[in-house]
Amino acid sequence: MATQVSICNAALIELGAKNRINNFVSDTSKEARDCRQVWDAAVTETLEAHRWNFATREKAMALSAEEIEGWTYTYVQPADCVSPIEIKKTYDGGPPIRYQQYSNYANMGQLIVTDEVDAILVYTAKVLNVSAFTPMFCSALSFNIASKIAMPLSGDFQLKTSMLQLYA
């Protein structure tokens, strides 16, 4: 089972770093501090990059009181949504429905607008439980982390570029 430590150490191994981290929270090494600093952004970016089965959810959305011109229905995007994938009419499938994502700056939230009543959103959820991550996701995440910590740890732009290519 993967842990934050094992994923970060995989990134450090790819970078050829000599040091490893022992505890994600309390380790005071530069490597651990750098991994902690990029962790949340790297997880979110890696989730957004692909449709991961472990992170795909379907949810009926709550209607919003806000009205957006040109659209019949405005829904509140689920709080755990990293990226919408599609809108469906039913949980059983059907063709994708036209929609658009809007930022609700007044309430600091995201809205989904569509002409579909009782819309069901298929989306990538923000999964925080590392034990739910698949091996392929862990590998992608470790390369993403490696690309982010390559410069602070090594100062080697070519190494950073190589890690980005391996991540992509």
PDB file of C-alpha atoms in Angstrom:
ATOM      1  CA  MET A   1       0.000   0.000   0.000  1.00  0.00           C
ATOM      2  CA  ALA A   2       1.286   3.417  -0.967  1.00  0.00           C
ATOM      3  CA  THR A   3       1.969   6.179   1.520  1.00  0.00           C
ATOM      4  CA  GLN A   4       2.972   9.807   1.175  1.00  0.00           C
ATOM      5  CA  VAL A   5       6.464   8.758   2.215  1.00  0.00           C
ATOM      6  CA  SER A   6       6.741   5.975  -0.382  1.00  0.00           C
ATOM      7  CA  ILE A   7       5.453   8.239  -3.173  1.00  0.00           C
ATOM      8  CA  CYS A   8       7.834  11.054  -2.229  1.00  0.00           C
ATOM      9  CA  ASN A   9      10.740   8.626  -1.889  1.00  0.00           C
ATOM     10  CA  ALA A  10       9.949   7.278  -5.373  1.00  0.00           C
ATOM     11  CA  ALA A  11      10.236  10.871  -6.633  1.00  0.00           C
ATOM     12  CA  LEU A  12      13.556  11.311  -4.806  1.00  0.00           C
ATOM     13  CA  ILE A  13      14.876   8.053  -6.296  1.00  0.00           C
ATOM     14  CA  GLU A  14      13.986   9.250  -9.810  1.00  0.00           C
ATOM     15  CA  LEU A  15      15.935  12.436  -9.120  1.00  0.00           C
ATOM     16  CA  GLY A  16      18.947  10.473  -7.948  1.00  0.00           C
ATOM     17  CA  ALA A  17      18.748  12.082  -4.514  1.00  0.00           C
ATOM     18  CA  LYS A  18      20.900  10.489  -1.824  1.00  0.00           C
ATOM     19  CA  ASN A  19      18.535  11.238   1.049  1.00  0.00           C
ATOM     20  CA  ARG A  20      15.096   9.730   1.675  1.00  0.00           C
ATOM     21  CA  ILE A  21      12.365  10.884   4.012  1.00  0.00           C
ATOM     22  CA  ASN A  22      11.162   8.852   6.986  1.00  0.00           C
ATOM     23  CA  ASN A  23       8.059  10.731   8.095  1.00  0.00           C
ATOM     24  CA  PHE A  24       5.956  12.970   5.862  1.00  0.00           C
ATOM     25  CA  VAL A  25       4.773  15.214   8.690  1.00  0.00           C
ATOM     26  CA  SER A  26       7.708  15.510  11.088  1.00  0.00           C
ATOM     27  CA  ASP A  27      10.807  14.975   8.927  1.00  0.00           C
ATOM     28  CA  THR A  28      12.716  18.284   8.839  1.00  0.00           C
ATOM     29  CA  SER A  29      15.012  17.519   5.902  1.00  0.00           C
ATOM     30  CA  LYS A  30      14.973  19.750   2.814  1.00  0.00           C
ATOM     31  CA  GLU A  31      13.631  16.811   0.798  1.00  0.00           C
ATOM     32  CA  ALA A  32      10.666  16.365   3.155  1.00  0.00           C
ATOM     33  CA  ARG A  33       9.930  20.099   3.305  1.00  0.00           C
ATOM     34  CA  ASP A  34       9.966  20.320  -0.508  1.00  0.00           C
ATOM     35  CA  CYS A  35       7.705  17.271  -0.860  1.00  0.00           C
ATOM     36  CA  ARG A  36       5.233  18.666   1.667  1.00  0.00           C
ATOM     37  CA  GLN A  37       5.217  22.018  -0.099  1.00  0.00           C
ATOM     38  CA  VAL A  38       4.224  20.557  -3.494  1.00  0.00           C
ATOM     39  CA  TRP A  39       2.089  17.594  -2.336  1.00  0.00           C
ATOM     40  CA  ASP A  40      -1.415  19.118  -2.520  1.00  0.00           C
ATOM     41  CA  ALA A  41      -0.892  20.805  -5.887  1.00  0.00           C
ATOM     42  CA  ALA A  42       0.738  17.695  -7.344  1.00  0.00           C
ATOM     43  CA  VAL A  43      -2.136  15.451  -6.208  1.00  0.00           C
ATOM     44  CA  THR A  44      -4.733  17.821  -7.665  1.00  0.00           C
ATOM     45  CA  GLU A  45      -2.855  18.222 -10.961  1.00  0.00           C
ATOM     46  CA  THR A  46      -2.347  14.477 -11.318  1.00  0.00           C
ATOM     47  CA  LEU A  47      -6.038  13.845 -10.640  1.00  0.00           C
ATOM     48  CA  GLU A  48      -6.958  16.429 -13.291  1.00  0.00           C
ATOM     49  CA  ALA A  49      -4.607  14.931 -15.868  1.00  0.00           C
ATOM     50  CA  HIS A  50      -6.496  11.678 -16.445  1.00  0.00           C
ATOM     51  CA  ARG A  51      -9.825   9.997 -15.774  1.00  0.00           C
ATOM     52  CA  TRP A  52      -8.793   7.792 -12.852  1.00  0.00           C
ATOM     53  CA  ASN A  53     -11.375   5.121 -12.033  1.00  0.00           C
ATOM     54  CA  PHE A  54     -10.658   5.305  -8.287  1.00  0.00           C
ATOM     55  CA  ALA A  55     -11.474   9.027  -8.312  1.00  0.00           C
ATOM     56  CA  THR A  56     -14.479   9.059 -10.671  1.00  0.00           C
ATOM     57  CA  ARG A  57     -17.797   9.852  -9.016  1.00  0.00           C
ATOM     58  CA  GLU A  58     -21.389  10.381 -10.144  1.00  0.00           C
ATOM     59  CA  LYS A  59     -23.634  12.692  -8.186  1.00  0.00           C
ATOM     60  CA  ALA A  60     -26.980  14.417  -8.600  1.00  0.00           C
ATOM     61  CA  MET A  61     -26.251  18.097  -8.128  1.00  0.00           C
ATOM     62  CA  ALA A  62     -28.123  20.591  -5.959  1.00  0.00           C
ATOM     63  CA  LEU A  63     -29.827  23.465  -7.744  1.00  0.00           C
ATOM     64  CA  SER A  64     -28.448  26.931  -7.145  1.00  0.00           C
ATOM     65  CA  ALA A  65     -30.621  30.031  -6.759  1.00  0.00           C
ATOM     66  CA  GLU A  66     -28.233  31.852  -9.057  1.00  0.00           C
ATOM     67  CA  GLU A  67     -29.325  32.323 -12.670  1.00  0.00           C
ATOM     68  CA  ILE A  68     -26.900  32.366 -15.590  1.00  0.00           C
ATOM     69  CA  GLU A  69     -28.174  33.901 -18.816  1.00  0.00           C
ATOM     70  CA  GLY A  70     -28.580  31.427 -21.650  1.00  0.00           C
ATOM     71  CA  TRP A  71     -28.955  28.380 -19.416  1.00  0.00           C
ATOM     72  CA  THR A  72     -32.067  26.824 -17.897  1.00  0.00           C
ATOM     73  CA  TYR A  73     -30.539  25.290 -14.763  1.00  0.00           C
ATOM     74  CA  THR A  74     -27.696  26.292 -12.481  1.00  0.00           C
ATOM     75  CA  TYR A  75     -26.253  23.689 -10.132  1.00  0.00           C
ATOM     76  CA  VAL A  76     -23.722  23.833  -7.319  1.00  0.00           C
ATOM     77  CA  GLN A  77     -20.620  21.863  -8.211  1.00  0.00           C
ATOM     78  CA  PRO A  78     -19.829  19.214  -5.548  1.00  0.00           C
ATOM     79  CA  ALA A  79     -17.192  20.434  -3.101  1.00  0.00           C
ATOM     80  CA  ASP A  80     -14.923  17.456  -3.810  1.00  0.00           C
ATOM     81  CA  CYS A  81     -14.983  17.988  -7.596  1.00  0.00           C
ATOM     82  CA  VAL A  82     -11.526  18.506  -9.080  1.00  0.00           C
ATOM     83  CA  SER A  83     -12.771  18.466 -12.660  1.00  0.00           C
ATOM     84  CA  PRO A  84     -16.130  17.791 -14.277  1.00  0.00           C
ATOM     85  CA  ILE A  85     -16.151  15.039 -16.895  1.00  0.00           C
ATOM     86  CA  GLU A  86     -19.714  15.031 -18.211  1.00  0.00           C
ATOM     87  CA  ILE A  87     -23.385  15.559 -17.381  1.00  0.00           C
ATOM     88  CA  LYS A  88     -25.802  12.653 -17.733  1.00  0.00           C
ATOM     89  CA  LYS A  89     -29.586  12.374 -17.600  1.00  0.00           C
ATOM     90  CA  THR A  90     -29.605   9.191 -15.521  1.00  0.00           C
ATOM     91  CA  TYR A  91     -27.210   6.975 -13.613  1.00  0.00           C
ATOM     92  CA  ASP A  92     -27.715   4.375 -16.379  1.00  0.00           C
ATOM     93  CA  GLY A  93     -25.951   6.412 -19.005  1.00  0.00           C
ATOM     94  CA  GLY A  94     -27.200   8.128 -22.096  1.00  0.00           C
ATOM     95  CA  PRO A  95     -25.481  10.637 -24.313  1.00  0.00           C
ATOM     96  CA  PRO A  96     -23.442  13.430 -22.717  1.00  0.00           C
ATOM     97  CA  ILE A  97     -25.302  16.667 -22.080  1.00  0.00           C
ATOM     98  CA  ARG A  98     -24.018  20.153 -22.938  1.00  0.00           C
ATOM     99  CA  TYR A  99     -22.835  22.095 -19.867  1.00  0.00           C
ATOM    100  CA  GLN A 100     -20.450  24.804 -18.776  1.00  0.00           C
ATOM    101  CA  GLN A 101     -18.552  25.474 -15.566  1.00  0.00           C
ATOM    102  CA  TYR A 102     -18.712  28.900 -13.920  1.00  0.00           C
ATOM    103  CA  SER A 103     -16.935  30.395 -10.952  1.00  0.00           C
ATOM    104  CA  ASN A 104     -19.182  31.921  -8.334  1.00  0.00           C
ATOM    105  CA  TYR A 105     -16.829  34.537  -6.948  1.00  0.00           C
ATOM    106  CA  ALA A 106     -19.357  35.890  -4.438  1.00  0.00           C
ATOM    107  CA  ASN A 107     -19.630  32.506  -2.685  1.00  0.00           C
ATOM    108  CA  MET A 108     -16.154  31.226  -3.618  1.00  0.00           C
ATOM    109  CA  GLY A 109     -17.618  28.162  -5.301  1.00  0.00           C
ATOM    110  CA  GLN A 110     -18.079  26.587  -8.686  1.00  0.00           C
ATOM    111  CA  LEU A 111     -21.322  26.319 -10.602  1.00  0.00           C
ATOM    112  CA  ILE A 112     -22.367  23.997 -13.409  1.00  0.00           C
ATOM    113  CA  VAL A 113     -24.941  25.270 -15.885  1.00  0.00           C
ATOM    114  CA  THR A 114     -26.936  23.125 -18.291  1.00  0.00           C
ATOM    115  CA  ASP A 115     -30.370  22.809 -19.845  1.00  0.00           C
ATOM    116  CA  GLU A 116     -30.836  19.397 -18.215  1.00  0.00           C
ATOM    117  CA  VAL A 117     -33.255  18.992 -15.310  1.00  0.00           C
ATOM    118  CA  ASP A 118     -32.069  16.678 -12.509  1.00  0.00           C
ATOM    119  CA  ALA A 119     -28.575  16.588 -13.983  1.00  0.00           C
ATOM    120  CA  ILE A 120     -26.076  13.998 -12.804  1.00  0.00           C
ATOM    121  CA  LEU A 121     -22.450  15.077 -12.813  1.00  0.00           C
ATOM    122  CA  VAL A 122     -19.681  12.603 -13.591  1.00  0.00           C
ATOM    123  CA  TYR A 123     -16.492  14.068 -12.199  1.00  0.00           C
ATOM    124  CA  THR A 124     -13.025  13.487 -10.826  1.00  0.00           C
ATOM    125  CA  ALA A 125     -13.118  13.799  -7.056  1.00  0.00           C
ATOM    126  CA  LYS A 126     -10.378  15.139  -4.804  1.00  0.00           C
ATOM    127  CA  VAL A 127      -9.244  11.883  -3.197  1.00  0.00           C
ATOM    128  CA  LEU A 128      -7.148  12.493  -0.100  1.00  0.00           C
ATOM    129  CA  ASN A 129      -6.899   8.903   1.120  1.00  0.00           C
ATOM    130  CA  VAL A 130      -3.537   7.738  -0.219  1.00  0.00           C
ATOM    131  CA  SER A 131      -4.477   4.086   0.303  1.00  0.00           C
ATOM    132  CA  ALA A 132      -7.106   4.540  -2.455  1.00  0.00           C
ATOM    133  CA  PHE A 133      -4.461   5.565  -5.012  1.00  0.00           C
ATOM    134  CA  THR A 134      -3.736   3.006  -7.726  1.00  0.00           C
ATOM    135  CA  PRO A 135      -0.157   1.983  -8.566  1.00  0.00           C
ATOM    136  CA  MET A 136      -0.345   3.849 -11.907  1.00  0.00           C
ATOM    137  CA  PHE A 137      -1.561   6.993 -10.169  1.00  0.00           C
ATOM    138  CA  CYS A 138       1.242   6.719  -7.590  1.00  0.00           C
ATOM    139  CA  SER A 139       3.788   6.442 -10.378  1.00  0.00           C
ATOM    140  CA  ALA A 140       2.391   9.476 -12.212  1.00  0.00           C
ATOM    141  CA  LEU A 141       2.210  11.432  -8.962  1.00  0.00           C
ATOM    142  CA  SER A 142       5.813  10.611  -8.067  1.00  0.00           C
ATOM    143  CA  PHE A 143       7.017  11.918 -11.466  1.00  0.00           C
ATOM    144  CA  ASN A 144       4.923  15.065 -11.008  1.00  0.00           C
ATOM    145  CA  ILE A 145       6.420  15.614  -7.549  1.00  0.00           C
ATOM    146  CA  ALA A 146       9.891  14.922  -8.937  1.00  0.00           C
ATOM    147  CA  SER A 147       9.372  17.574 -11.624  1.00  0.00           C
ATOM    148  CA  LYS A 148       8.390  20.100  -8.957  1.00  0.00           C
ATOM    149  CA  ILE A 149      11.252  19.444  -6.541  1.00  0.00           C
ATOM    150  CA  ALA A 150      14.012  18.889  -9.123  1.00  0.00           C
ATOM    151  CA  MET A 151      15.100  22.524  -9.250  1.00  0.00           C
ATOM    152  CA  PRO A 152      15.068  23.215  -5.500  1.00  0.00           C
ATOM    153  CA  LEU A 153      16.999  20.011  -4.788  1.00  0.00           C
ATOM    154  CA  SER A 154      19.385  19.825  -7.723  1.00  0.00           C
ATOM    155  CA  GLY A 155      19.266  23.131  -9.597  1.00  0.00           C
ATOM    156  CA  ASP A 156      19.241  21.022 -12.773  1.00  0.00           C
ATOM    157  CA  PHE A 157      16.699  22.336 -15.292  1.00  0.00           C
ATOM    158  CA  GLN A 158      17.313  19.404 -17.643  1.00  0.00           C
ATOM    159  CA  LEU A 159      16.432  16.986 -14.841  1.00  0.00           C
ATOM    160  CA  LYS A 160      13.212  18.926 -14.196  1.00  0.00           C
ATOM    161  CA  THR A 161      12.379  18.767 -17.911  1.00  0.00           C
ATOM    162  CA  SER A 162      13.047  15.023 -17.985  1.00  0.00           C
ATOM    163  CA  MET A 163      10.729  14.472 -15.014  1.00  0.00           C
ATOM    164  CA  LEU A 164       8.006  16.541 -16.681  1.00  0.00           C
ATOM    165  CA  GLN A 165       8.310  14.433 -19.831  1.00  0.00           C
ATOM    166  CA  LEU A 166       8.070  11.218 -17.824  1.00  0.00           C
ATOM    167  CA  TYR A 167       5.036  12.590 -15.991  1.00  0.00           C
ATOM    168  CA  ALA A 168       3.282  13.625 -19.202  1.00  0.00           C
TER     169      ALA A 168
END
